[in-house]
PDB file of C-alpha atoms in Angstrom:
ATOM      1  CA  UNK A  11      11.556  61.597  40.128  1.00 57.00           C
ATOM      2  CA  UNK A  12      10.530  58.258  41.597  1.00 69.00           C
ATOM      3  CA  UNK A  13       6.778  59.412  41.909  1.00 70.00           C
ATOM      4  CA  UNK A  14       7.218  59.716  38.361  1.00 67.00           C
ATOM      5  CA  UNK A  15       8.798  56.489  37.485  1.00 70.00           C
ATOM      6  CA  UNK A  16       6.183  54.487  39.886  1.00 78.00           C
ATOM      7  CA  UNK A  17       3.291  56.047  38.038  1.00 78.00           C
ATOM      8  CA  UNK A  18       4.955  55.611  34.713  1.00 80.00           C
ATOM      9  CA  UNK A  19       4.739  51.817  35.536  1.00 83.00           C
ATOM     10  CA  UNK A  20       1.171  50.707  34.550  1.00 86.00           C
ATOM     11  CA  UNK A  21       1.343  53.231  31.740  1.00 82.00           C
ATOM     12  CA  UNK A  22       4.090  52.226  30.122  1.00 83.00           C
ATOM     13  CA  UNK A  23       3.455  47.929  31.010  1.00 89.00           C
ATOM     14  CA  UNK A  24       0.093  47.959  28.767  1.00 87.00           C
ATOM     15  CA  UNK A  25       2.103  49.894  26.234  1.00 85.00           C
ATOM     16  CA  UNK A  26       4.626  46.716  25.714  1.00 90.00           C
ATOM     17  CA  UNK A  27       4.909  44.490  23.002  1.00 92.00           C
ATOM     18  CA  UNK A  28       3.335  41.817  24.582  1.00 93.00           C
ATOM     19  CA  UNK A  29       2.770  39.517  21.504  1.00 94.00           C
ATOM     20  CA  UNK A  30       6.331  40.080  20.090  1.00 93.00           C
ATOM     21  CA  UNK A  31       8.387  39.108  23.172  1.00 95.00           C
ATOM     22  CA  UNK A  32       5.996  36.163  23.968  1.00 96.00           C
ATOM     23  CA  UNK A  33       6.016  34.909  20.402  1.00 96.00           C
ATOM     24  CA  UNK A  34       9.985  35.019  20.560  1.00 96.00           C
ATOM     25  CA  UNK A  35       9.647  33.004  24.141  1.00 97.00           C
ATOM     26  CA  UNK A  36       7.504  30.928  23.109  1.00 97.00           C
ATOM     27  CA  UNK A  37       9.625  30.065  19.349  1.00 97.00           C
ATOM     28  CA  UNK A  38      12.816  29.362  21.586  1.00 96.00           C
ATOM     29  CA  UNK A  39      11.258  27.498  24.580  1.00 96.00           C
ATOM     30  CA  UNK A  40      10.114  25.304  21.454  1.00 96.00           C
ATOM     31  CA  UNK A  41      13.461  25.141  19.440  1.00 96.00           C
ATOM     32  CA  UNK A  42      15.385  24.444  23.174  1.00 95.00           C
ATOM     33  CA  UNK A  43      13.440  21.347  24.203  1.00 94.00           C
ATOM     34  CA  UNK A  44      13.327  19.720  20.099  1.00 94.00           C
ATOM     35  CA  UNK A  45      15.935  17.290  21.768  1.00 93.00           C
ATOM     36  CA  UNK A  46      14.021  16.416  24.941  1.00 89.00           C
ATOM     37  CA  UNK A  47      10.723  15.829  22.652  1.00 90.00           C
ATOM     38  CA  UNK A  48      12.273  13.780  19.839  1.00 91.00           C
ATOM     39  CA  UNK A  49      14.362  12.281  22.460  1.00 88.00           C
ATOM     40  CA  UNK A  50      17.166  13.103  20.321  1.00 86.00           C
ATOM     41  CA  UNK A  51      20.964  13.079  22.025  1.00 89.00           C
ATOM     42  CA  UNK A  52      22.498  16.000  20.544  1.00 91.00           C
ATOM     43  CA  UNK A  53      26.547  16.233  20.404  1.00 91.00           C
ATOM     44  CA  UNK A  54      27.683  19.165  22.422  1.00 91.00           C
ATOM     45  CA  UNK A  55      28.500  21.236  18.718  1.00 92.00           C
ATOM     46  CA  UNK A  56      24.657  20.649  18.235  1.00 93.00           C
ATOM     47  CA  UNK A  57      23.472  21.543  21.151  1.00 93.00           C
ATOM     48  CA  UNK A  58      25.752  24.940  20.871  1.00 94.00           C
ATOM     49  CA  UNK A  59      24.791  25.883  17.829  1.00 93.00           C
ATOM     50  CA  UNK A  60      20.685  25.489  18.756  1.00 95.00           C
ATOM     51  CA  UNK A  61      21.121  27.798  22.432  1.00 95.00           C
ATOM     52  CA  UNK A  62      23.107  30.249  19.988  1.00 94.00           C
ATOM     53  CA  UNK A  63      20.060  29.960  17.974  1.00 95.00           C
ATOM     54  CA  UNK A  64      17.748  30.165  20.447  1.00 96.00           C
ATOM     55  CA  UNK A  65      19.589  33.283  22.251  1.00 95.00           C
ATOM     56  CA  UNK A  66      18.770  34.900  18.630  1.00 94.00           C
ATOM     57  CA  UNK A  67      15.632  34.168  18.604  1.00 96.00           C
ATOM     58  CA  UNK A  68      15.334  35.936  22.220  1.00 95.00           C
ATOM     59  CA  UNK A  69      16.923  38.859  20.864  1.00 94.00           C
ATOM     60  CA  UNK A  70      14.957  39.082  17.892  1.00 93.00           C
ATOM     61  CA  UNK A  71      12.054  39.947  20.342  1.00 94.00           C
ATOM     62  CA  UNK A  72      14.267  42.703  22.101  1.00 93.00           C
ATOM     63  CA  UNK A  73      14.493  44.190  18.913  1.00 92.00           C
ATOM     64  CA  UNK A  74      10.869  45.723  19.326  1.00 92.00           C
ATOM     65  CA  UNK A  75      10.914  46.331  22.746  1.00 91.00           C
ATOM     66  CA  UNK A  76      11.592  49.711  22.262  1.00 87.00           C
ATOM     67  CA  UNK A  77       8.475  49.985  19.822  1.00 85.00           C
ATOM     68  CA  UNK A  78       5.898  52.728  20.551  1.00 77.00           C
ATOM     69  CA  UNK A  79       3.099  53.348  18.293  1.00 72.00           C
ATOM     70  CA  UNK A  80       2.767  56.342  20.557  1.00 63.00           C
ATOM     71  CA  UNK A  81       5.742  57.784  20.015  1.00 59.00           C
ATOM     72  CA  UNK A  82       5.047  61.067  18.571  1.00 54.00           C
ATOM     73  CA  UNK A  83       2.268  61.705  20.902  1.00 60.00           C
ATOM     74  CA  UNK A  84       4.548  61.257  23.830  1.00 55.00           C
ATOM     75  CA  UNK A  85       7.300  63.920  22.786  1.00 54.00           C
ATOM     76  CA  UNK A  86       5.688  66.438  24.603  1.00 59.00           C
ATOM     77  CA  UNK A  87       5.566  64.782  28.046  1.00 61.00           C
ATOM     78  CA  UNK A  88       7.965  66.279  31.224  1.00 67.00           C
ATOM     79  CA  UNK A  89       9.529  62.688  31.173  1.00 71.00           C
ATOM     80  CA  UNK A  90      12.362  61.928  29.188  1.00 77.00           C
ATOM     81  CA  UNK A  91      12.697  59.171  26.429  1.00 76.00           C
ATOM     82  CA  UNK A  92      15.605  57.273  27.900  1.00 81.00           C
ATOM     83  CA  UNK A  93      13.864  57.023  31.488  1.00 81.00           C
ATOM     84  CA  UNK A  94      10.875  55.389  29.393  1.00 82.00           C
ATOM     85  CA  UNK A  95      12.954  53.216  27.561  1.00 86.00           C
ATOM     86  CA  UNK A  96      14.857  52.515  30.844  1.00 89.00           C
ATOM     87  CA  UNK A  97      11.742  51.545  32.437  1.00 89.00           C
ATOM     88  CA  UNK A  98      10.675  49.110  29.778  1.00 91.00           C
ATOM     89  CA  UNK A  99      13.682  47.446  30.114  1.00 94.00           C
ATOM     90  CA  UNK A 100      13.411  47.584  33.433  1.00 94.00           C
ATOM     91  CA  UNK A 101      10.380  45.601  33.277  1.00 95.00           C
ATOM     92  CA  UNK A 102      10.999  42.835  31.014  1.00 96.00           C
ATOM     93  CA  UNK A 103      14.358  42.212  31.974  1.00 96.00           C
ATOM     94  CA  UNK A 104      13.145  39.254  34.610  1.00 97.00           C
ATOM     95  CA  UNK A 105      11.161  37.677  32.321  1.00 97.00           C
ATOM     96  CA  UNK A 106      14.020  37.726  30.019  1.00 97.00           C
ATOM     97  CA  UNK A 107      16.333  35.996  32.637  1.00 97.00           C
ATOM     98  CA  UNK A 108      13.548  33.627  33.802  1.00 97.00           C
ATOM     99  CA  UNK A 109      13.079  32.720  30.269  1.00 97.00           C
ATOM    100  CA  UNK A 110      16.550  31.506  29.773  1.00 97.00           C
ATOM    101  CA  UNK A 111      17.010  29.944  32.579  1.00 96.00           C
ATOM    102  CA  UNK A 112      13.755  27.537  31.279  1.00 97.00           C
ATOM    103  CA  UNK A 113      15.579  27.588  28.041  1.00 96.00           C
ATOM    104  CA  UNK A 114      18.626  26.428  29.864  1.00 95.00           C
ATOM    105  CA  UNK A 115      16.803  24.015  31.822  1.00 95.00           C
ATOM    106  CA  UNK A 116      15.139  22.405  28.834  1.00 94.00           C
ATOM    107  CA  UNK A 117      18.335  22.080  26.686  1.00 91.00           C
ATOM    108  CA  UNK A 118      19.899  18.239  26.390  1.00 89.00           C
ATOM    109  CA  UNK A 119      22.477  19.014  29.840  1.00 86.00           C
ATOM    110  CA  UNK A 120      24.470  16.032  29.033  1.00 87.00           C
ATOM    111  CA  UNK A 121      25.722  18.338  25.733  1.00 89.00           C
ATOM    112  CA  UNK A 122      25.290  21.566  27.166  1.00 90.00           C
ATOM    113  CA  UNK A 123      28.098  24.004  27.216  1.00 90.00           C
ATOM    114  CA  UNK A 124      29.011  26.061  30.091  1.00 91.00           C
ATOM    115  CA  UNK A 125      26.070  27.756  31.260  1.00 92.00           C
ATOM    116  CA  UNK A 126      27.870  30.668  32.308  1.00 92.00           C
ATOM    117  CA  UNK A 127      29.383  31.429  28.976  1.00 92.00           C
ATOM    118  CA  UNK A 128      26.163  30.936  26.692  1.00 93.00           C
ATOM    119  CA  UNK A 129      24.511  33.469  29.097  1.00 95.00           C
ATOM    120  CA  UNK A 130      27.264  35.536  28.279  1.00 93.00           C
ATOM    121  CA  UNK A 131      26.544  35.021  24.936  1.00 92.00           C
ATOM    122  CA  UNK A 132      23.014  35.510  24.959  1.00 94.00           C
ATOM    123  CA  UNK A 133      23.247  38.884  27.234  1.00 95.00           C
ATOM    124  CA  UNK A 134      25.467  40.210  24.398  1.00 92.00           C
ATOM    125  CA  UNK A 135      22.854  39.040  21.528  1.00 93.00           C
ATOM    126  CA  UNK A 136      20.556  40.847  23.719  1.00 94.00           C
ATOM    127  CA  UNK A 137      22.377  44.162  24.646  1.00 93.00           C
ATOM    128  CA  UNK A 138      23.066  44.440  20.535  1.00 91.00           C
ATOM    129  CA  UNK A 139      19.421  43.985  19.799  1.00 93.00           C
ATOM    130  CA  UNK A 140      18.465  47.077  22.539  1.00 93.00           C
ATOM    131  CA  UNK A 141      21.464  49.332  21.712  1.00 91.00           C
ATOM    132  CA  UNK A 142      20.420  48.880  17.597  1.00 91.00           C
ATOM    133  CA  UNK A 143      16.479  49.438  18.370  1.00 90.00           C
ATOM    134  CA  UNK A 144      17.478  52.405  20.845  1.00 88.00           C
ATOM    135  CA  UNK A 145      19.851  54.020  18.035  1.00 90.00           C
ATOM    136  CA  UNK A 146      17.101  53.615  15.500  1.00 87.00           C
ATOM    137  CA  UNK A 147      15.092  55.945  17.696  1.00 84.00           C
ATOM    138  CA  UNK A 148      17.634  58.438  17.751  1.00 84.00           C
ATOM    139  CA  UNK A 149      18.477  58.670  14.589  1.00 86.00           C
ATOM    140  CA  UNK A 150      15.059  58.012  12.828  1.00 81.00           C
ATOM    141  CA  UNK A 151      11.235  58.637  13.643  1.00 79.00           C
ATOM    142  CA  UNK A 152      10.101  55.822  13.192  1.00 78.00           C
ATOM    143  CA  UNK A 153       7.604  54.534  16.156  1.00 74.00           C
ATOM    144  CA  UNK A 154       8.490  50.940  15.224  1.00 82.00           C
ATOM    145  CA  UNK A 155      12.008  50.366  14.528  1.00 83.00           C
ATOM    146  CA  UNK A 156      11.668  46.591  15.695  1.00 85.00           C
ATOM    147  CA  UNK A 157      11.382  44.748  12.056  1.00 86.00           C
ATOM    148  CA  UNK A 158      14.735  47.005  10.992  1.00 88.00           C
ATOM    149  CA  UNK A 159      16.579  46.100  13.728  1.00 89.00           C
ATOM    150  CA  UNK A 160      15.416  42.634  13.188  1.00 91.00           C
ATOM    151  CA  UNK A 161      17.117  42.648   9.868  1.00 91.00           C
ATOM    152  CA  UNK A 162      20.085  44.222  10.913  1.00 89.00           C
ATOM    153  CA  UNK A 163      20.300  41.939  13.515  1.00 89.00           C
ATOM    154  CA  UNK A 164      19.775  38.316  11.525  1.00 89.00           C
ATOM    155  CA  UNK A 165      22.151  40.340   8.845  1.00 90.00           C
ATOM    156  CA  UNK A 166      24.994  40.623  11.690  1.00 87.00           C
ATOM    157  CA  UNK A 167      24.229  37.113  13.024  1.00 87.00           C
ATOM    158  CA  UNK A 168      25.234  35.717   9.450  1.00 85.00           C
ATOM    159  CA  UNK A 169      28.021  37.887   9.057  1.00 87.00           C
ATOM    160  CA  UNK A 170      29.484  37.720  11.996  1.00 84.00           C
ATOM    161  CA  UNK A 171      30.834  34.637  12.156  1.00 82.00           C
ATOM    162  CA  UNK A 172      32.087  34.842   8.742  1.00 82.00           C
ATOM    163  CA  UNK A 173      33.570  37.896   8.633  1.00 82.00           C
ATOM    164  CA  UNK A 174      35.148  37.757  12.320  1.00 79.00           C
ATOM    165  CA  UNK A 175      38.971  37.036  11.633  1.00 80.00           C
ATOM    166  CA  UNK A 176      40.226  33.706  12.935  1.00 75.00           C
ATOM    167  CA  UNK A 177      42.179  34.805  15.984  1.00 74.00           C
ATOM    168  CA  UNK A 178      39.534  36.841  17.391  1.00 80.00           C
ATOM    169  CA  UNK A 179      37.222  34.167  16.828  1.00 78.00           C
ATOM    170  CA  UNK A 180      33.875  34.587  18.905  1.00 82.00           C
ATOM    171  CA  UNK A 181      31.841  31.317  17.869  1.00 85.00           C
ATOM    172  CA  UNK A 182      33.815  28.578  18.793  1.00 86.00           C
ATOM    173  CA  UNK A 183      33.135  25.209  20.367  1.00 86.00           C
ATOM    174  CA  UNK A 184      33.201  24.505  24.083  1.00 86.00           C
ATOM    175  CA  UNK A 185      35.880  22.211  23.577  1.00 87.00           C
ATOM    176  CA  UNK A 186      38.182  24.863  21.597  1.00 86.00           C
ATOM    177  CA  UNK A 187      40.872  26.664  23.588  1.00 87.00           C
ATOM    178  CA  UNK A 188      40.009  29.407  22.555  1.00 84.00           C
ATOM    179  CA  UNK A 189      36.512  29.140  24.342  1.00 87.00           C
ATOM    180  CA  UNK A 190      37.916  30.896  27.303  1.00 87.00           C
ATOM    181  CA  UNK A 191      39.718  34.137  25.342  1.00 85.00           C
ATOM    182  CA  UNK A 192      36.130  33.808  23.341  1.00 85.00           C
ATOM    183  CA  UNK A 193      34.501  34.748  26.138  1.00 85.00           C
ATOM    184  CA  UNK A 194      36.468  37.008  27.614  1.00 84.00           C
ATOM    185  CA  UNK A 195      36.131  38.998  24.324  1.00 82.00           C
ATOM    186  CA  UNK A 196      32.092  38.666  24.594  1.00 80.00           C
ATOM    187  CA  UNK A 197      32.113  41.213  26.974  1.00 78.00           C
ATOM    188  CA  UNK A 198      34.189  43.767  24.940  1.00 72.00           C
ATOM    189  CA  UNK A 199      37.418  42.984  27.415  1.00 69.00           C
ATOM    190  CA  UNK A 200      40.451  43.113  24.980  1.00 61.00           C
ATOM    191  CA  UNK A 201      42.444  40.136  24.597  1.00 61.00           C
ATOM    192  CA  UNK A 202      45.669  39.885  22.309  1.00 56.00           C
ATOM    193  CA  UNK A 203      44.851  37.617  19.238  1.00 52.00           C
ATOM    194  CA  UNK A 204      45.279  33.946  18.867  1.00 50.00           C
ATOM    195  CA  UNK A 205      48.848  33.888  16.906  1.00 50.00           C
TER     196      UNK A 205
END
């Protein structure tokens, strides 16, 4: 099995979505360092509210990482579709952490929640934007379920927040106390609800 996954590598690399995941890189690397350009001293609310944004952003271009215009000519193969999908996260996964750690290195640090927590955060964003792209897969034959799980993403994103009742709030400042039961919930950990 690992002869197989080592020659699966270079395959399975050029078949990426190179310009997808850089464009969504590239769009929050932007959005993160706004402050440091404009010189701009965000409060720590703002600054929360743009790394949320830009952990979005980075999951948006999850969403098609998963895409494979080759789908249906690949059924056939001896290797399974979750070992190929495994491997493709496999490989982008340290560019995904080396990206936001430049995103988290470019954001105002004076305002800057804890670190820790909006990686949290953005981990989750991320693990929702796989999960929905690999269920569209199952469940559908579509070679490129990115731009649906896009929507359903941005659609969950709005509603979230919203439609989250108050004592199992998720989005909450750093300053809040319930930042800490926040983030323990992140995770999926139960915690009893704010009274």
């Amino acid at each position: 099995m690992r002869g197989v996954t080592r020659a699966l590598v270079v395959p399975v690399w050029r078949t990426l979505p190179w310009p997808a995941l850089a464009a969504a890189a590239a769009l929050g690397l932007l959005v993160a360092s706004v402050p440091a350009l404009t010189g701009a001293e965000p409060a720590p609310w703002q600054t929360l509210v743009l790394l949320r944004g830009v952990a979005l952003i980075g999951g948006l271009g999850l969403a098609f990482l998963l895409d494979d215009p080759a789908r249906h000519l690949t059924t056939p193969v001896p290797v399974r579709r979750p070992l190929r999908q495994a491997l493709r996260v496999a490989l982008v996964a340290p560019f995904a952490a080396l990206w936001w750690t430049a995103v988290l290195q470019v954001a105002p640090a004076a305002s800057r929640p804890p670190a820790g927590d909006l990686t949290l955060e953005a981990a989750a964003v991320g693990v929702l934007a796989l999960a929905g792209a690999a269920t569209a897969i199952r469940l559908t034959d579509e070679a490129r379920p990115g731009p649906a799980v896009v929507a359903v993403l941005l659609t969950a994103a709005v509603a979230a927040p919203l439609l989250t009742p108050e004592g199992w709030a998720l989005f909450v400042p750093a300053e809040d106390p319930r930042w800490p039961p926040a983030h323990r919930r992140w995770p999926g950990r139960p915690t009893a609800p704010a009274p």
